[in-house]
CSV table of N, CA and C in Angstrom, one decimal:
chain,number,residue,atom,x,y,z
A,1,UNK,N,18.3,-23.9,6.5
A,1,UNK,CA,18.5,-22.8,7.3
A,1,UNK,C,17.5,-21.4,6.5
A,2,UNK,N,16.9,-20.8,7.6
A,2,UNK,CA,16.5,-19.9,6.8
A,2,UNK,C,16.6,-18.2,6.8
A,3,UNK,N,16.7,-17.5,5.9
A,3,UNK,CA,17.4,-16.5,5.7
A,3,UNK,C,16.6,-15.3,5.8
A,4,UNK,N,16.7,-14.4,6.5
A,4,UNK,CA,16.3,-13.1,7.3
A,4,UNK,C,15.9,-12.2,6.5
A,5,UNK,N,15.2,-11.3,6.0
A,5,UNK,CA,15.6,-10.3,4.3
A,5,UNK,C,15.0,-8.9,5.2
A,6,UNK,N,15.8,-7.6,5.1
A,6,UNK,CA,15.3,-6.6,5.9
A,6,UNK,C,14.2,-5.8,4.1
A,7,UNK,N,13.0,-5.4,5.0
A,7,UNK,CA,12.5,-4.8,4.0
A,7,UNK,C,12.3,-3.5,3.8
A,8,UNK,N,12.9,-3.0,4.6
A,8,UNK,CA,13.2,-1.3,4.3
A,8,UNK,C,14.0,-0.8,5.7
A,9,UNK,N,14.5,0.5,5.3
A,9,UNK,CA,14.8,1.3,6.2
A,9,UNK,C,14.2,2.7,6.1
A,10,UNK,N,14.5,2.7,7.5
A,10,UNK,CA,13.6,4.3,7.8
A,10,UNK,C,13.2,4.2,9.4
A,11,UNK,N,11.9,5.5,9.1
A,11,UNK,CA,11.6,5.7,10.5
A,11,UNK,C,10.4,4.6,10.4
A,12,UNK,N,9.4,4.4,11.3
A,12,UNK,CA,8.7,4.0,11.5
A,12,UNK,C,7.4,4.3,12.7
A,13,UNK,N,6.0,4.9,12.6
A,13,UNK,CA,5.2,5.0,13.2
A,13,UNK,C,4.5,4.0,14.2
A,14,UNK,N,4.6,3.9,15.3
A,14,UNK,CA,3.9,2.5,16.3
A,14,UNK,C,2.9,3.6,16.4
A,15,UNK,N,1.6,2.4,16.9
A,15,UNK,CA,0.5,2.7,17.5
A,15,UNK,C,0.1,1.8,18.4
A,16,UNK,N,0.3,1.8,19.8
A,16,UNK,CA,0.0,0.6,20.6
A,16,UNK,C,-0.7,1.3,21.7
A,17,UNK,N,-0.9,0.1,22.8
A,17,UNK,CA,-1.8,0.5,23.5
A,17,UNK,C,-0.6,0.2,24.9
A,18,UNK,N,-1.1,1.2,26.6
A,18,UNK,CA,-0.7,1.0,27.4
A,18,UNK,C,-2.1,0.8,28.3
A,19,UNK,N,-1.9,-0.2,29.0
A,19,UNK,CA,-3.0,-0.6,29.8
A,19,UNK,C,-4.1,-0.7,29.1
A,20,UNK,N,-5.1,-0.7,29.9
A,20,UNK,CA,-6.5,-1.3,29.4
A,20,UNK,C,-7.0,-0.3,28.2
A,21,UNK,N,-6.7,0.9,28.0
A,21,UNK,CA,-7.5,1.6,26.9
A,21,UNK,C,-6.8,2.8,26.5
A,22,UNK,N,-5.6,2.8,27.2
A,22,UNK,CA,-4.5,4.7,26.6
A,22,UNK,C,-3.8,4.4,25.7
A,23,UNK,N,-4.2,4.8,24.5
A,23,UNK,CA,-3.5,4.9,23.2
A,23,UNK,C,-2.2,5.6,23.6
A,24,UNK,N,-1.0,5.1,22.9
A,24,UNK,CA,0.1,5.5,22.9
A,24,UNK,C,0.4,5.7,21.4
A,25,UNK,N,0.8,6.9,21.2
A,25,UNK,CA,1.3,7.1,19.6
A,25,UNK,C,2.2,8.3,19.2
A,26,UNK,N,3.2,8.2,18.1
A,26,UNK,CA,3.9,8.7,18.2
A,26,UNK,C,5.5,8.0,18.6
A,27,UNK,N,5.4,6.9,19.0
A,27,UNK,CA,6.8,6.1,19.6
A,27,UNK,C,7.5,6.2,18.3
A,28,UNK,N,8.9,6.0,18.0
A,28,UNK,CA,9.6,6.0,16.5
A,28,UNK,C,10.5,4.6,17.0
A,29,UNK,N,10.5,4.0,16.5
A,29,UNK,CA,11.7,2.8,15.7
A,29,UNK,C,12.6,3.1,15.0
A,30,UNK,N,13.6,3.2,15.1
A,30,UNK,CA,14.4,3.8,13.9
A,30,UNK,C,15.2,2.9,13.2
A,31,UNK,N,15.6,2.0,12.1
A,31,UNK,CA,16.4,1.1,11.7
A,31,UNK,C,17.8,1.4,12.1
A,32,UNK,N,18.1,0.2,11.9
A,32,UNK,CA,19.5,-0.2,12.7
A,32,UNK,C,20.5,0.7,11.6
A,33,UNK,N,20.4,0.8,10.4
A,33,UNK,CA,21.4,1.8,9.6
A,33,UNK,C,20.9,2.8,9.5
A,34,UNK,N,21.5,4.2,9.1
A,34,UNK,CA,20.5,5.0,8.5
A,34,UNK,C,20.7,5.1,6.9
A,35,UNK,N,19.2,5.2,6.1
A,35,UNK,CA,19.2,5.3,4.8
A,35,UNK,C,20.8,6.0,4.2
A,36,UNK,N,21.2,5.6,3.2
A,36,UNK,CA,22.5,6.3,2.5
A,36,UNK,C,23.7,5.4,3.2
A,37,UNK,N,23.9,4.4,4.3
A,37,UNK,CA,24.7,4.2,4.7
A,37,UNK,C,25.1,3.0,4.1
A,38,UNK,N,24.1,2.3,2.9
A,38,UNK,CA,24.0,1.5,2.6
A,38,UNK,C,24.9,1.0,1.1
A,39,UNK,N,25.7,0.6,0.6
A,39,UNK,CA,26.4,0.1,-0.3
A,39,UNK,C,25.5,-0.2,-1.4
A,40,UNK,N,25.3,0.3,-2.7
A,40,UNK,CA,24.3,-0.1,-4.0
A,40,UNK,C,25.4,-1.2,-4.1
A,41,UNK,N,24.3,-2.4,-5.2
A,41,UNK,CA,25.3,-3.4,-5.3
A,41,UNK,C,25.6,-3.0,-6.7
A,42,UNK,N,27.0,-3.7,-7.0
A,42,UNK,CA,27.5,-3.6,-8.1
A,42,UNK,C,27.6,-5.6,-8.8
A,43,UNK,N,27.6,-6.1,-9.9
A,43,UNK,CA,27.5,-7.3,-10.0
A,43,UNK,C,28.7,-7.3,-10.6
A,44,UNK,N,29.1,-8.8,-11.2
A,44,UNK,CA,30.3,-8.6,-11.5
A,44,UNK,C,30.3,-10.6,-11.2
A,45,UNK,N,31.1,-11.7,-11.6
A,45,UNK,CA,31.7,-12.6,-11.8
A,45,UNK,C,32.9,-13.0,-12.7
A,46,UNK,N,33.5,-13.9,-12.2
A,46,UNK,CA,34.6,-14.7,-13.2
A,46,UNK,C,33.7,-16.5,-13.0
A,47,UNK,N,34.4,-16.7,-14.3
A,47,UNK,CA,34.0,-18.4,-14.9
A,47,UNK,C,35.0,-18.8,-15.1
A,48,UNK,N,34.7,-20.2,-15.5
A,48,UNK,CA,35.9,-21.3,-16.0
A,48,UNK,C,35.8,-21.4,-17.6
A,49,UNK,N,35.3,-20.1,-18.0
A,49,UNK,CA,35.5,-19.9,-19.9
A,49,UNK,C,36.9,-20.1,-20.6
A,50,UNK,N,37.4,-20.8,-21.1
A,50,UNK,CA,36.4,-21.7,-22.0
A,50,UNK,C,36.4,-23.0,-21.6
A,51,UNK,N,35.5,-24.0,-22.1
A,51,UNK,CA,35.4,-25.4,-21.4
A,51,UNK,C,35.0,-26.0,-22.7
A,52,UNK,N,35.0,-27.5,-22.8
A,52,UNK,CA,34.5,-28.3,-23.8
A,52,UNK,C,33.2,-28.8,-23.7
A,53,UNK,N,32.9,-29.3,-24.9
A,53,UNK,CA,31.0,-29.3,-24.9
A,53,UNK,C,31.4,-31.1,-24.2
A,54,UNK,N,30.3,-30.7,-22.8
A,54,UNK,CA,30.1,-32.2,-21.9
A,54,UNK,C,31.0,-31.7,-20.6
A,55,UNK,N,31.5,-30.5,-20.4
A,55,UNK,CA,32.0,-30.3,-19.1
A,55,UNK,C,31.2,-28.9,-18.8
A,56,UNK,N,31.4,-28.9,-17.1
A,56,UNK,CA,30.3,-28.2,-16.5
A,56,UNK,C,31.0,-26.5,-16.3
A,57,UNK,N,30.1,-25.6,-16.4
A,57,UNK,CA,30.6,-24.2,-16.5
A,57,UNK,C,30.4,-24.0,-14.9
A,58,UNK,N,30.8,-23.1,-14.9
A,58,UNK,CA,31.0,-22.5,-13.3
A,58,UNK,C,31.2,-21.5,-13.0
A,59,UNK,N,30.6,-20.5,-12.6
A,59,UNK,CA,30.3,-19.1,-12.1
A,59,UNK,C,30.5,-18.8,-10.6
A,60,UNK,N,31.4,-18.0,-10.2
A,60,UNK,CA,31.5,-17.6,-9.4
A,60,UNK,C,31.2,-15.7,-9.5
A,61,UNK,N,30.2,-15.3,-8.1
A,61,UNK,CA,30.3,-14.3,-8.0
A,61,UNK,C,30.9,-13.8,-7.4
A,62,UNK,N,31.6,-12.1,-7.9
A,62,UNK,CA,32.6,-11.2,-7.4
A,62,UNK,C,31.9,-9.7,-7.2
A,63,UNK,N,30.7,-9.8,-6.9
A,63,UNK,CA,30.0,-8.6,-6.6
A,63,UNK,C,30.3,-8.1,-5.3
A,64,UNK,N,29.6,-6.7,-5.4
A,64,UNK,CA,29.9,-6.1,-4.0
A,64,UNK,C,28.6,-5.4,-4.1
A,65,UNK,N,28.8,-4.9,-2.2
A,65,UNK,CA,27.4,-3.8,-1.7
A,65,UNK,C,26.4,-5.1,-1.0
A,66,UNK,N,25.9,-4.3,-1.1
A,66,UNK,CA,24.4,-5.1,-0.2
A,66,UNK,C,23.4,-6.0,-1.0
A,67,UNK,N,23.6,-6.8,-0.9
A,67,UNK,CA,22.9,-8.1,-1.7
A,67,UNK,C,22.0,-8.9,-1.5
A,68,UNK,N,20.5,-8.9,-1.8
A,68,UNK,CA,19.8,-10.0,-1.2
A,68,UNK,C,19.1,-11.0,-2.2
A,69,UNK,N,19.6,-10.6,-3.6
A,69,UNK,CA,19.5,-11.7,-4.8
A,69,UNK,C,20.5,-11.7,-5.6
A,70,UNK,N,20.6,-13.0,-6.6
A,70,UNK,CA,21.0,-13.0,-7.7
A,70,UNK,C,20.2,-14.0,-8.8
A,71,UNK,N,20.6,-13.0,-10.4
A,71,UNK,CA,19.1,-14.2,-11.0
A,71,UNK,C,20.5,-14.2,-12.1
A,72,UNK,N,20.6,-15.3,-12.6
A,72,UNK,CA,21.6,-15.5,-14.1
A,72,UNK,C,20.8,-16.1,-15.0
A,73,UNK,N,21.5,-15.7,-16.3
A,73,UNK,CA,20.6,-15.7,-17.6
A,73,UNK,C,22.1,-16.7,-18.3
A,74,UNK,N,22.1,-17.6,-18.7
A,74,UNK,CA,23.0,-18.2,-19.3
A,74,UNK,C,23.1,-18.3,-20.8
A,75,UNK,N,22.6,-17.5,-21.5
A,75,UNK,CA,22.7,-17.1,-22.7
A,75,UNK,C,21.8,-18.2,-23.4
A,76,UNK,N,21.3,-19.5,-23.0
A,76,UNK,CA,20.6,-20.6,-23.8
A,76,UNK,C,19.3,-20.8,-23.1
A,77,UNK,N,18.7,-19.7,-23.1
A,77,UNK,CA,17.5,-20.0,-22.1
A,77,UNK,C,17.1,-20.5,-20.8
A,78,UNK,N,18.1,-21.0,-20.1
A,78,UNK,CA,18.0,-21.3,-19.2
A,78,UNK,C,18.6,-20.1,-18.1
A,79,UNK,N,18.2,-19.9,-16.8
A,79,UNK,CA,18.1,-19.4,-15.5
A,79,UNK,C,18.9,-20.0,-14.7
A,80,UNK,N,19.2,-19.4,-13.6
A,80,UNK,CA,19.2,-19.7,-12.2
A,80,UNK,C,19.6,-18.9,-11.1
A,81,UNK,N,19.9,-19.1,-10.6
A,81,UNK,CA,19.7,-18.5,-8.8
A,81,UNK,C,21.1,-18.7,-8.3
A,82,UNK,N,21.2,-17.8,-7.1
A,82,UNK,CA,22.9,-18.5,-5.7
A,82,UNK,C,23.5,-17.4,-6.5
A,83,UNK,N,24.8,-17.6,-5.8
A,83,UNK,CA,26.2,-17.1,-5.6
A,83,UNK,C,27.1,-17.8,-6.7
A,84,UNK,N,27.2,-19.2,-6.7
A,84,UNK,CA,28.0,-19.9,-7.2
A,84,UNK,C,27.1,-20.8,-8.1
A,85,UNK,N,26.6,-20.7,-9.0
A,85,UNK,CA,25.9,-21.8,-10.1
A,85,UNK,C,27.0,-22.6,-11.0
A,86,UNK,N,26.2,-23.8,-11.1
A,86,UNK,CA,26.9,-24.7,-12.1
A,86,UNK,C,26.2,-24.8,-13.4
A,87,UNK,N,26.0,-24.8,-14.8
A,87,UNK,CA,25.5,-25.1,-15.2
A,87,UNK,C,26.0,-26.2,-16.6
A,88,UNK,N,25.2,-26.8,-17.4
A,88,UNK,CA,25.6,-27.7,-19.0
A,88,UNK,C,25.4,-27.1,-19.7
A,89,UNK,N,26.0,-27.2,-21.0
A,89,UNK,CA,25.4,-26.5,-22.1
A,89,UNK,C,25.5,-27.6,-23.4
A,90,UNK,N,24.5,-27.7,-24.1
A,90,UNK,CA,24.4,-28.5,-24.9
A,90,UNK,C,25.2,-28.7,-26.1
A,91,UNK,N,25.2,-27.2,-26.5
A,91,UNK,CA,25.8,-26.9,-27.6
A,91,UNK,C,27.2,-26.5,-27.8
A,92,UNK,N,28.1,-26.7,-28.7
A,92,UNK,CA,29.0,-25.6,-29.0
A,92,UNK,C,28.9,-24.2,-29.0
A,93,UNK,N,29.6,-23.3,-28.8
A,93,UNK,CA,29.2,-22.2,-29.3
A,93,UNK,C,29.6,-20.9,-28.0
A,94,UNK,N,29.5,-18.9,-28.7
A,94,UNK,CA,29.7,-18.4,-27.3
A,94,UNK,C,28.4,-18.0,-27.0
A,95,UNK,N,28.2,-17.9,-25.5
A,95,UNK,CA,27.4,-17.3,-25.1
A,95,UNK,C,27.2,-16.4,-24.3
A,96,UNK,N,26.6,-15.3,-24.1
A,96,UNK,CA,26.6,-14.0,-23.4
A,96,UNK,C,25.9,-14.4,-21.6
A,97,UNK,N,26.7,-14.6,-20.6
A,97,UNK,CA,25.9,-14.8,-19.5
A,97,UNK,C,25.7,-13.1,-18.6
A,98,UNK,N,24.7,-13.2,-18.1
A,98,UNK,CA,24.5,-12.1,-17.6
A,98,UNK,C,24.0,-12.3,-16.2
A,99,UNK,N,24.5,-11.4,-15.0
A,99,UNK,CA,24.0,-11.5,-13.7
A,99,UNK,C,23.5,-10.5,-13.2
A,100,UNK,N,22.2,-10.7,-12.6
A,100,UNK,CA,21.6,-9.3,-12.3
A,100,UNK,C,21.4,-9.8,-10.5
A,101,UNK,N,22.2,-8.6,-10.0
A,101,UNK,CA,21.8,-8.6,-8.3
A,101,UNK,C,21.0,-7.5,-7.5
A,102,UNK,N,20.4,-7.3,-6.8
A,102,UNK,CA,19.7,-6.4,-5.9
A,102,UNK,C,19.3,-6.4,-4.6
A,103,UNK,N,19.4,-5.5,-3.8
A,103,UNK,CA,19.6,-5.2,-2.7
A,103,UNK,C,18.6,-4.0,-2.1
A,104,UNK,N,18.7,-3.3,-1.2
A,104,UNK,CA,18.0,-2.2,-0.6
A,104,UNK,C,18.2,-1.3,-1.5
A,105,UNK,N,19.4,-0.8,-2.0
A,105,UNK,CA,19.6,0.6,-2.5
A,105,UNK,C,19.5,0.3,-4.0
A,106,UNK,N,19.1,-0.5,-5.0
A,106,UNK,CA,19.0,-1.2,-6.0
A,106,UNK,C,19.1,-2.2,-6.7
A,107,UNK,N,19.6,-2.4,-8.3
A,107,UNK,CA,20.0,-4.0,-8.7
A,107,UNK,C,21.2,-3.2,-9.8
A,108,UNK,N,21.6,-4.2,-10.6
A,108,UNK,CA,22.7,-4.1,-11.0
A,108,UNK,C,22.4,-5.3,-12.0
A,109,UNK,N,23.1,-5.1,-12.9
A,109,UNK,CA,23.6,-6.2,-14.4
A,109,UNK,C,24.9,-6.1,-14.5
A,110,UNK,N,25.5,-7.3,-14.9
A,110,UNK,CA,27.1,-7.8,-15.5
A,110,UNK,C,26.7,-8.8,-16.9
A,111,UNK,N,27.0,-8.5,-17.7
A,111,UNK,CA,27.4,-9.4,-19.0
A,111,UNK,C,28.8,-9.7,-19.2
A,112,UNK,N,29.0,-11.1,-19.5
A,112,UNK,CA,30.4,-11.3,-20.1
A,112,UNK,C,29.9,-12.8,-21.4
A,113,UNK,N,31.0,-12.5,-22.3
A,113,UNK,CA,30.8,-14.0,-22.8
A,113,UNK,C,31.2,-15.2,-21.9
A,114,UNK,N,30.8,-16.3,-22.7
A,114,UNK,CA,31.3,-17.4,-22.1
A,114,UNK,C,31.1,-18.5,-23.4
A,115,UNK,N,32.5,-19.3,-23.5
A,115,UNK,CA,32.9,-20.3,-24.6
A,115,UNK,C,32.5,-21.8,-24.5
A,116,UNK,N,32.1,-22.4,-25.2
A,116,UNK,CA,31.8,-23.7,-25.1
A,116,UNK,C,32.5,-24.2,-26.4
A,117,UNK,N,33.8,-25.2,-26.2
A,117,UNK,CA,34.2,-25.5,-27.4
A,117,UNK,C,33.8,-27.2,-27.8
A,118,UNK,N,33.6,-27.5,-29.2
A,118,UNK,CA,33.4,-28.8,-29.3
A,118,UNK,C,34.1,-29.7,-28.3
A,119,UNK,N,33.6,-30.6,-28.5
A,119,UNK,CA,34.1,-31.8,-27.5
A,119,UNK,C,35.8,-32.4,-28.5
A,120,UNK,N,36.7,-32.8,-27.9
A,120,UNK,CA,38.2,-33.1,-28.6
A,120,UNK,C,38.2,-34.6,-28.7
A,121,UNK,N,38.1,-34.9,-30.1
A,121,UNK,CA,38.4,-36.7,-30.0
A,121,UNK,C,39.5,-36.8,-31.1
A,122,UNK,N,40.3,-37.3,-30.5
A,122,UNK,CA,42.0,-37.6,-30.6
A,122,UNK,C,41.9,-38.9,-31.2
A,123,UNK,N,42.8,-39.0,-32.3
A,123,UNK,CA,42.5,-40.0,-33.3
A,123,UNK,C,44.0,-39.6,-34.4
A,124,UNK,N,44.9,-40.6,-34.5
A,124,UNK,CA,45.7,-40.8,-35.2
A,124,UNK,C,45.9,-42.5,-36.4
A,125,UNK,N,46.7,-41.8,-37.2
A,125,UNK,CA,46.6,-43.4,-38.1
A,125,UNK,C,48.3,-43.6,-37.8
A,126,UNK,N,48.6,-44.6,-38.2
A,126,UNK,CA,50.0,-45.0,-38.3
A,126,UNK,C,50.7,-46.1,-39.3
A,127,UNK,N,51.9,-45.8,-39.6
A,127,UNK,CA,52.1,-46.1,-41.0
A,127,UNK,C,53.4,-46.6,-41.0
A,128,UNK,N,54.1,-47.7,-41.1
A,128,UNK,CA,53.2,-48.9,-41.2
A,128,UNK,C,52.3,-49.5,-39.6
A,129,UNK,N,51.7,-50.3,-39.8
A,129,UNK,CA,50.6,-50.7,-38.8
A,129,UNK,C,51.8,-51.2,-37.8
A,130,UNK,N,52.7,-52.0,-38.2
A,130,UNK,CA,54.1,-53.0,-37.6
A,130,UNK,C,54.8,-52.3,-37.4
A,131,UNK,N,55.4,-51.8,-36.3
A,131,UNK,CA,57.1,-51.1,-36.2
A,131,UNK,C,58.0,-52.2,-36.5
A,132,UNK,N,58.8,-51.9,-37.8
A,132,UNK,CA,60.3,-52.3,-38.0
A,132,UNK,C,61.3,-51.8,-37.5
A,133,UNK,N,62.1,-52.7,-36.9
A,133,UNK,CA,63.3,-51.5,-36.4
A,133,UNK,C,64.2,-51.0,-37.5
A,134,UNK,N,64.7,-50.1,-37.4
A,134,UNK,CA,65.5,-49.5,-38.7
A,134,UNK,C,64.7,-48.5,-39.8
A,135,UNK,N,63.5,-48.8,-39.6
A,135,UNK,CA,62.7,-47.8,-40.5
A,135,UNK,C,61.6,-47.2,-40.1
A,136,UNK,N,61.4,-46.0,-40.3
A,136,UNK,CA,60.4,-44.6,-40.2
A,136,UNK,C,59.2,-45.5,-39.8
A,137,UNK,N,58.4,-44.3,-38.6
A,137,UNK,CA,57.1,-44.8,-38.4
A,137,UNK,C,56.5,-43.7,-38.6
A,138,UNK,N,55.5,-43.6,-39.4
A,138,UNK,CA,54.7,-42.3,-39.7
A,138,UNK,C,53.5,-42.3,-39.3
A,139,UNK,N,53.1,-41.2,-38.3
A,139,UNK,CA,52.1,-40.6,-37.9
A,139,UNK,C,51.0,-39.4,-38.1
A,140,UNK,N,49.6,-39.7,-38.9
A,140,UNK,CA,48.8,-38.7,-39.6
A,140,UNK,C,48.1,-38.6,-38.3
A,141,UNK,N,47.8,-36.8,-38.1
A,141,UNK,CA,46.9,-36.6,-36.9
A,141,UNK,C,45.7,-36.4,-37.9
A,142,UNK,N,44.3,-37.0,-37.4
A,142,UNK,CA,43.0,-36.8,-37.9
A,142,UNK,C,42.3,-36.5,-36.8
A,143,UNK,N,42.6,-35.9,-35.6
A,143,UNK,CA,41.8,-35.9,-34.7
A,143,UNK,C,40.8,-34.4,-34.8
A,144,UNK,N,39.7,-34.1,-34.5
A,144,UNK,CA,38.6,-33.5,-34.4
A,144,UNK,C,37.8,-32.7,-33.2
A,145,UNK,N,37.7,-31.2,-33.5
A,145,UNK,CA,37.7,-30.1,-32.2
A,145,UNK,C,38.9,-30.1,-31.5
A,146,UNK,N,39.7,-30.0,-31.6
A,146,UNK,CA,40.8,-29.5,-31.1
A,146,UNK,C,41.0,-28.3,-31.7
A,147,UNK,N,41.8,-27.1,-30.6
A,147,UNK,CA,42.1,-25.8,-30.9
A,147,UNK,C,43.6,-26.0,-30.8
A,148,UNK,N,44.4,-26.7,-30.4
A,148,UNK,CA,45.6,-26.7,-30.1
A,148,UNK,C,46.4,-28.5,-30.3
A,149,UNK,N,47.5,-28.6,-30.7
A,149,UNK,CA,48.2,-29.8,-30.5
A,149,UNK,C,49.5,-29.6,-30.2
């Protein structure tokens, strides 16, 4: 599906012909909305931060105003467009994600941090390796990358 874009707001002067050679000058065509009634864009977004390495980051635009474009900087050198982009990070860390939106009344940017945690590897040692009725069994947590247990 193609999307139409408004290129400008205001009054335009039209030069045309009526009949074989009679110029008509001064005809005005007015924009459907007078200038000043459009809301300037205000950028904003939500995300599913934090995620673990290997999961997909999802960003949801919450911007307001008349918006023609979305430009995303994911903080790791990658960029994107659209109102709900998805992105995969290759390293754990904290990234600054920036959304820039623009429209006929200007542009605005909003940035927020996005956290990618290391992948969790759950692993336990069990003593003794074979359980005997009436004797205690001990578990030792040797998991890696977890932020809580």
